[in-house]
mmCIF file of C-alpha atoms in Angstrom:
data_model
loop_
_atom_site.group_PDB
_atom_site.id
_atom_site.type_symbol
_atom_site.label_atom_id
_atom_site.label_comp_id
_atom_site.label_asym_id
_atom_site.label_seq_id
_atom_site.Cartn_x
_atom_site.Cartn_y
_atom_site.Cartn_z
ATOM 1 C CA UNK A 276 -11.156 7.642 14.316
ATOM 2 C CA UNK A 277 -8.963 8.657 11.330
ATOM 3 C CA UNK A 278 -10.134 8.890 7.819
ATOM 4 C CA UNK A 279 -8.521 9.745 4.538
ATOM 5 C CA UNK A 280 -10.294 11.223 1.569
ATOM 6 C CA UNK A 281 -9.138 11.206 -2.041
ATOM 7 C CA UNK A 282 -10.850 13.092 -5.057
ATOM 8 C CA UNK A 283 -11.869 12.763 -7.612
ATOM 9 C CA UNK A 284 -12.630 9.000 -7.756
ATOM 10 C CA UNK A 285 -12.231 8.954 -11.567
ATOM 11 C CA UNK A 286 -10.760 11.522 -13.995
ATOM 12 C CA UNK A 287 -10.487 11.273 -17.654
ATOM 13 C CA UNK A 288 -7.908 14.082 -18.985
ATOM 14 C CA UNK A 289 -6.510 15.026 -22.480
ATOM 15 C CA UNK A 290 -2.807 14.701 -23.127
ATOM 16 C CA UNK A 291 -1.105 17.890 -22.376
ATOM 17 C CA UNK A 292 -3.698 19.150 -19.690
ATOM 18 C CA UNK A 293 -2.870 19.815 -16.159
ATOM 19 C CA UNK A 294 -3.568 17.543 -13.246
ATOM 20 C CA UNK A 295 -4.458 18.221 -9.506
ATOM 21 C CA UNK A 296 -5.460 15.224 -7.317
ATOM 22 C CA UNK A 297 -6.110 16.025 -3.709
ATOM 23 C CA UNK A 298 -5.990 13.969 -0.509
ATOM 24 C CA UNK A 299 -6.864 14.979 3.118
ATOM 25 C CA UNK A 300 -6.587 13.139 6.276
ATOM 26 C CA UNK A 301 -8.751 13.613 9.328
ATOM 27 C CA UNK A 302 -8.351 12.655 13.023
ATOM 28 C CA UNK A 303 -4.523 12.814 13.189
ATOM 29 C CA UNK A 304 -1.968 15.363 13.395
ATOM 30 C CA UNK A 305 1.363 15.363 11.542
ATOM 31 C CA UNK A 306 1.083 12.234 9.671
ATOM 32 C CA UNK A 307 3.515 10.981 7.112
ATOM 33 C CA UNK A 308 1.677 11.100 3.552
ATOM 34 C CA UNK A 309 2.442 9.063 0.571
ATOM 35 C CA UNK A 310 1.208 9.015 -2.989
ATOM 36 C CA UNK A 311 1.562 5.468 -4.884
ATOM 37 C CA UNK A 312 0.578 4.722 -8.358
ATOM 38 C CA UNK A 313 -0.772 1.306 -9.342
ATOM 39 C CA UNK A 314 -0.539 0.475 -13.099
ATOM 40 C CA UNK A 315 -2.429 -2.451 -14.683
ATOM 41 C CA UNK A 316 -4.102 -3.276 -11.438
ATOM 42 C CA UNK A 317 -0.937 -4.724 -9.846
ATOM 43 C CA UNK A 318 2.236 -3.480 -8.639
ATOM 44 C CA UNK A 319 2.448 -0.309 -6.635
ATOM 45 C CA UNK A 320 5.155 2.221 -7.191
ATOM 46 C CA UNK A 321 5.834 4.903 -4.520
ATOM 47 C CA UNK A 322 5.976 8.290 -6.194
ATOM 48 C CA UNK A 323 6.349 10.843 -3.344
ATOM 49 C CA UNK A 324 6.200 11.079 0.425
ATOM 50 C CA UNK A 325 6.151 13.676 2.931
ATOM 51 C CA UNK A 326 7.168 13.787 6.566
ATOM 52 C CA UNK A 327 5.899 17.377 7.236
ATOM 53 C CA UNK A 328 4.507 20.610 5.734
ATOM 54 C CA UNK A 329 6.401 21.709 2.669
ATOM 55 C CA UNK A 330 8.743 18.560 2.897
ATOM 56 C CA UNK A 331 8.385 16.426 -0.110
ATOM 57 C CA UNK A 332 10.654 13.566 -1.262
ATOM 58 C CA UNK A 333 10.498 12.326 -4.710
ATOM 59 C CA UNK A 334 11.123 8.471 -5.457
ATOM 60 C CA UNK A 335 11.197 8.570 -9.249
ATOM 61 C CA UNK A 336 11.751 11.047 -11.830
ATOM 62 C CA UNK A 337 8.794 11.685 -13.699
ATOM 63 C CA UNK A 338 6.263 14.396 -15.097
ATOM 64 C CA UNK A 339 4.475 14.829 -11.713
ATOM 65 C CA UNK A 340 5.045 16.704 -8.601
ATOM 66 C CA UNK A 341 3.701 16.676 -4.969
ATOM 67 C CA UNK A 342 2.953 19.425 -2.493
ATOM 68 C CA UNK A 343 1.899 19.521 1.154
ATOM 69 C CA UNK A 344 0.351 23.010 1.798
ATOM 70 C CA UNK A 345 -1.036 22.005 5.157
ATOM 71 C CA UNK A 346 -0.451 19.318 7.684
ATOM 72 C CA UNK A 347 -3.164 16.839 6.415
ATOM 73 C CA UNK A 348 -3.190 17.801 2.877
ATOM 74 C CA UNK A 349 -1.380 16.157 -0.114
ATOM 75 C CA UNK A 350 -1.590 17.238 -3.454
ATOM 76 C CA UNK A 351 -0.458 15.516 -6.640
ATOM 77 C CA UNK A 352 0.044 17.739 -9.872
ATOM 78 C CA UNK A 353 1.117 17.815 -13.422
ATOM 79 C CA UNK A 354 1.536 20.844 -15.700
ATOM 80 C CA UNK A 355 1.206 18.542 -18.747
ATOM 81 C CA UNK A 356 -0.148 14.953 -18.702
ATOM 82 C CA UNK A 357 1.258 12.382 -20.634
ATOM 83 C CA UNK A 358 -0.418 9.146 -21.913
ATOM 84 C CA UNK A 359 1.937 7.225 -19.634
ATOM 85 C CA UNK A 360 0.413 9.025 -16.505
ATOM 86 C CA UNK A 361 -2.590 6.849 -16.714
ATOM 87 C CA UNK A 362 -3.221 4.513 -13.668
ATOM 88 C CA UNK A 363 -4.684 4.165 -10.253
ATOM 89 C CA UNK A 364 -3.457 6.830 -7.858
ATOM 90 C CA UNK A 365 -3.477 5.951 -4.144
ATOM 91 C CA UNK A 366 -2.841 8.326 -1.204
ATOM 92 C CA UNK A 367 -1.879 6.897 2.141
ATOM 93 C CA UNK A 368 -1.053 8.158 5.651
ATOM 94 C CA UNK A 369 0.925 6.728 8.620
ATOM 95 C CA UNK A 370 1.719 7.816 12.099
ATOM 96 C CA UNK A 371 4.958 9.334 12.584
ATOM 97 C CA UNK A 372 7.038 8.502 15.569
ATOM 98 C CA UNK A 373 6.217 4.897 16.107
ATOM 99 C CA UNK A 374 6.258 4.394 12.398
ATOM 100 C CA UNK A 375 8.190 1.005 12.664
ATOM 101 C CA UNK A 376 5.221 -0.859 13.121
ATOM 102 C CA UNK A 377 2.503 1.659 11.767
ATOM 103 C CA UNK A 378 0.663 0.382 8.928
ATOM 104 C CA UNK A 379 -0.148 2.578 5.958
ATOM 105 C CA UNK A 380 -3.741 3.474 5.706
ATOM 106 C CA UNK A 381 -4.982 4.038 2.137
ATOM 107 C CA UNK A 382 -7.689 6.159 0.471
ATOM 108 C CA UNK A 383 -10.024 4.698 -2.085
ATOM 109 C CA UNK A 384 -7.904 6.070 -5.116
ATOM 110 C CA UNK A 385 -8.332 8.074 -8.153
ATOM 111 C CA UNK A 386 -8.489 6.270 -11.487
ATOM 112 C CA UNK A 387 -6.959 8.644 -14.066
ATOM 113 C CA UNK A 388 -7.201 7.977 -17.795
ATOM 114 C CA UNK A 389 -5.202 10.243 -19.958
ATOM 115 C CA UNK A 390 -6.580 10.282 -23.601
ATOM 116 C CA UNK B 178 17.878 -2.749 -0.302
ATOM 117 C CA UNK B 179 14.493 -4.171 1.205
ATOM 118 C CA UNK B 180 12.280 -6.303 -1.094
ATOM 119 C CA UNK B 181 9.469 -8.732 -1.034
ATOM 120 C CA UNK B 182 8.373 -11.172 -3.655
ATOM 121 C CA UNK B 183 5.047 -12.749 -4.218
ATOM 122 C CA UNK B 184 5.916 -16.114 -6.448
ATOM 123 C CA UNK B 185 2.232 -16.671 -7.463
ATOM 124 C CA UNK B 186 0.291 -14.202 -9.797
ATOM 125 C CA UNK B 187 -2.781 -16.153 -8.891
ATOM 126 C CA UNK B 188 -4.219 -18.651 -6.352
ATOM 127 C CA UNK B 189 -7.116 -20.607 -6.960
ATOM 128 C CA UNK B 190 -9.042 -22.444 -4.042
ATOM 129 C CA UNK B 191 -12.344 -23.872 -3.414
ATOM 130 C CA UNK B 192 -14.662 -22.332 -0.794
ATOM 131 C CA UNK B 193 -14.138 -24.067 2.470
ATOM 132 C CA UNK B 194 -10.680 -25.127 1.736
ATOM 133 C CA UNK B 195 -7.591 -23.627 3.482
ATOM 134 C CA UNK B 196 -5.814 -20.940 1.386
ATOM 135 C CA UNK B 197 -2.007 -19.846 1.451
ATOM 136 C CA UNK B 198 -0.642 -16.871 -0.395
ATOM 137 C CA UNK B 199 3.052 -16.942 -0.546
ATOM 138 C CA UNK B 200 5.656 -13.795 0.304
ATOM 139 C CA UNK B 201 9.280 -14.117 0.674
ATOM 140 C CA UNK B 202 11.378 -11.073 1.882
ATOM 141 C CA UNK B 203 14.905 -9.786 1.680
ATOM 142 C CA UNK B 204 16.079 -7.204 4.372
ATOM 143 C CA UNK B 205 18.990 -6.022 6.166
ATOM 144 C CA UNK B 206 18.374 -6.128 9.862
ATOM 145 C CA UNK B 207 14.984 -6.941 11.436
ATOM 146 C CA UNK B 208 12.010 -7.303 9.081
ATOM 147 C CA UNK B 209 8.644 -5.308 9.466
ATOM 148 C CA UNK B 210 6.235 -7.101 7.427
ATOM 149 C CA UNK B 211 2.732 -6.477 6.260
ATOM 150 C CA UNK B 212 -0.293 -7.922 4.478
ATOM 151 C CA UNK B 213 -3.070 -5.909 2.655
ATOM 152 C CA UNK B 214 -6.068 -6.750 0.614
ATOM 153 C CA UNK B 215 -7.424 -4.821 -2.336
ATOM 154 C CA UNK B 216 -10.932 -5.150 -3.734
ATOM 155 C CA UNK B 217 -11.715 -3.872 -7.445
ATOM 156 C CA UNK B 218 -11.130 -0.087 -7.797
ATOM 157 C CA UNK B 219 -10.589 0.318 -3.982
ATOM 158 C CA UNK B 220 -7.790 1.362 -2.000
ATOM 159 C CA UNK B 221 -5.543 -1.155 0.100
ATOM 160 C CA UNK B 222 -6.847 -2.487 3.470
ATOM 161 C CA UNK B 223 -4.540 -3.382 6.117
ATOM 162 C CA UNK B 224 -4.785 -7.152 7.140
ATOM 163 C CA UNK B 225 -1.977 -7.874 9.619
ATOM 164 C CA UNK B 226 1.756 -7.081 10.481
ATOM 165 C CA UNK B 227 4.698 -8.798 11.904
ATOM 166 C CA UNK B 228 7.088 -6.746 14.136
ATOM 167 C CA UNK B 229 8.498 -9.111 16.491
ATOM 168 C CA UNK B 230 7.484 -11.920 19.050
ATOM 169 C CA UNK B 231 5.035 -14.732 18.012
ATOM 170 C CA UNK B 232 5.788 -16.282 14.495
ATOM 171 C CA UNK B 233 1.879 -16.718 13.886
ATOM 172 C CA UNK B 234 0.337 -13.418 13.587
ATOM 173 C CA UNK B 235 -3.465 -13.254 13.391
ATOM 174 C CA UNK B 236 -5.405 -10.364 11.697
ATOM 175 C CA UNK B 237 -8.699 -9.167 10.249
ATOM 176 C CA UNK B 238 -11.210 -11.368 8.479
ATOM 177 C CA UNK B 239 -9.687 -14.549 10.093
ATOM 178 C CA UNK B 240 -6.430 -14.289 8.306
ATOM 179 C CA UNK B 241 -3.239 -15.079 9.881
ATOM 180 C CA UNK B 242 0.318 -15.082 8.684
ATOM 181 C CA UNK B 243 3.282 -17.275 9.434
ATOM 182 C CA UNK B 244 6.785 -15.589 9.940
ATOM 183 C CA UNK B 245 9.633 -17.952 9.042
ATOM 184 C CA UNK B 246 13.012 -16.536 9.714
ATOM 185 C CA UNK B 247 15.156 -19.341 8.343
ATOM 186 C CA UNK B 248 13.202 -19.302 5.007
ATOM 187 C CA UNK B 249 12.706 -15.508 4.902
ATOM 188 C CA UNK B 250 8.918 -15.966 4.402
ATOM 189 C CA UNK B 251 5.827 -14.511 5.645
ATOM 190 C CA UNK B 252 2.983 -16.509 4.199
ATOM 191 C CA UNK B 253 -0.693 -15.381 4.389
ATOM 192 C CA UNK B 254 -3.209 -18.116 5.448
ATOM 193 C CA UNK B 255 -6.831 -18.784 6.307
ATOM 194 C CA UNK B 256 -8.237 -22.234 7.526
ATOM 195 C CA UNK B 257 -11.399 -22.020 5.399
ATOM 196 C CA UNK B 258 -11.716 -19.673 2.331
ATOM 197 C CA UNK B 259 -14.910 -17.735 1.553
ATOM 198 C CA UNK B 260 -16.031 -16.701 -1.878
ATOM 199 C CA UNK B 261 -15.662 -12.982 -0.370
ATOM 200 C CA UNK B 262 -12.064 -13.542 0.015
ATOM 201 C CA UNK B 263 -11.481 -13.214 -3.636
ATOM 202 C CA UNK B 264 -9.419 -10.162 -4.144
ATOM 203 C CA UNK B 265 -5.805 -8.938 -4.660
ATOM 204 C CA UNK B 266 -3.220 -9.382 -2.008
ATOM 205 C CA UNK B 267 -0.227 -7.657 -1.272
ATOM 206 C CA UNK B 268 2.807 -8.299 0.872
ATOM 207 C CA UNK B 269 4.921 -5.421 1.986
ATOM 208 C CA UNK B 270 8.078 -4.595 3.937
ATOM 209 C CA UNK B 271 8.968 -1.392 5.830
ATOM 210 C CA UNK B 272 12.243 0.176 4.511
ATOM 211 C CA UNK B 273 13.802 0.320 7.985
ATOM 212 C CA UNK B 274 17.071 1.639 6.642
ATOM 213 C CA UNK B 275 15.056 4.863 6.197
ATOM 214 C CA UNK B 276 12.599 4.706 9.221
ATOM 215 C CA UNK B 277 13.910 7.945 10.757
ATOM 216 C CA UNK B 278 14.650 10.083 7.680
ATOM 217 C CA UNK B 279 12.534 8.595 4.937
ATOM 218 C CA UNK B 280 9.282 8.493 6.104
ATOM 219 C CA UNK B 281 8.844 4.946 7.003
ATOM 220 C CA UNK B 282 7.735 3.978 3.411
ATOM 221 C CA UNK B 283 6.599 0.334 2.510
ATOM 222 C CA UNK B 284 7.855 -1.488 -0.261
ATOM 223 C CA UNK B 285 5.205 -3.989 -2.069
ATOM 224 C CA UNK B 286 5.217 -6.987 -3.931
ATOM 225 C CA UNK B 287 3.458 -7.305 -7.126
ATOM 226 C CA UNK B 288 0.471 -8.794 -5.688
ATOM 227 C CA UNK B 289 -1.349 -12.216 -5.851
ATOM 228 C CA UNK B 290 -4.903 -12.599 -7.345
ATOM 229 C CA UNK B 291 -6.871 -14.897 -5.053
ATOM 230 C CA UNK B 292 -9.742 -16.465 -6.659
ATOM 231 C CA UNK B 293 -12.193 -18.599 -4.461
ATOM 232 C CA UNK B 294 -14.864 -20.780 -6.193
ATOM 233 C CA UNK B 295 -17.999 -21.972 -4.709
#
């Protein structure tokens, strides 16, 4: 079966510090990968998605970047955090090929607080 | 552009009563619709999906959803609510305009907080 891991679960970082959140998927190959941010416990905003190694699409201009150095690894980064980067970050994967009806499968998220 | 709307921020139901969480959608072409549930400080869990076929879709934990094309709705239902159903519920639509070149991303509604009281 497939599993998705995100770490860390919680993170408190000062303004101006760098960020690296990691997500890995097991049990599948060549998945689509996604980073979402959830602010104030409600709406989800798609930040980045990737359909393959080194292929990153950004949905909104922001202080963050993403990378996919390996097939099942997705990293969210920032060089200098802003207060507005605080939120709940969710990684997700979906199967390619039949992705019309493939649901997204989410990790347990990272709660980031920028102080 | 594809979009979904969840008109209720919160739904309150007594345990044992039926529940409905509403969702309406706007798509160009055929809709691909999903429901998710989120418990506090956790990721989203997939409940069910509508792609084509029967308008009543059955999913996990006794939930079902009714697709209505004329009303562009996809309401989540359960015949008898449990206290443990209390959570945040999200409706989502697949951005099918970009299925083949934009990673099949999902667009989510703002969520509905379901509260089931004993």
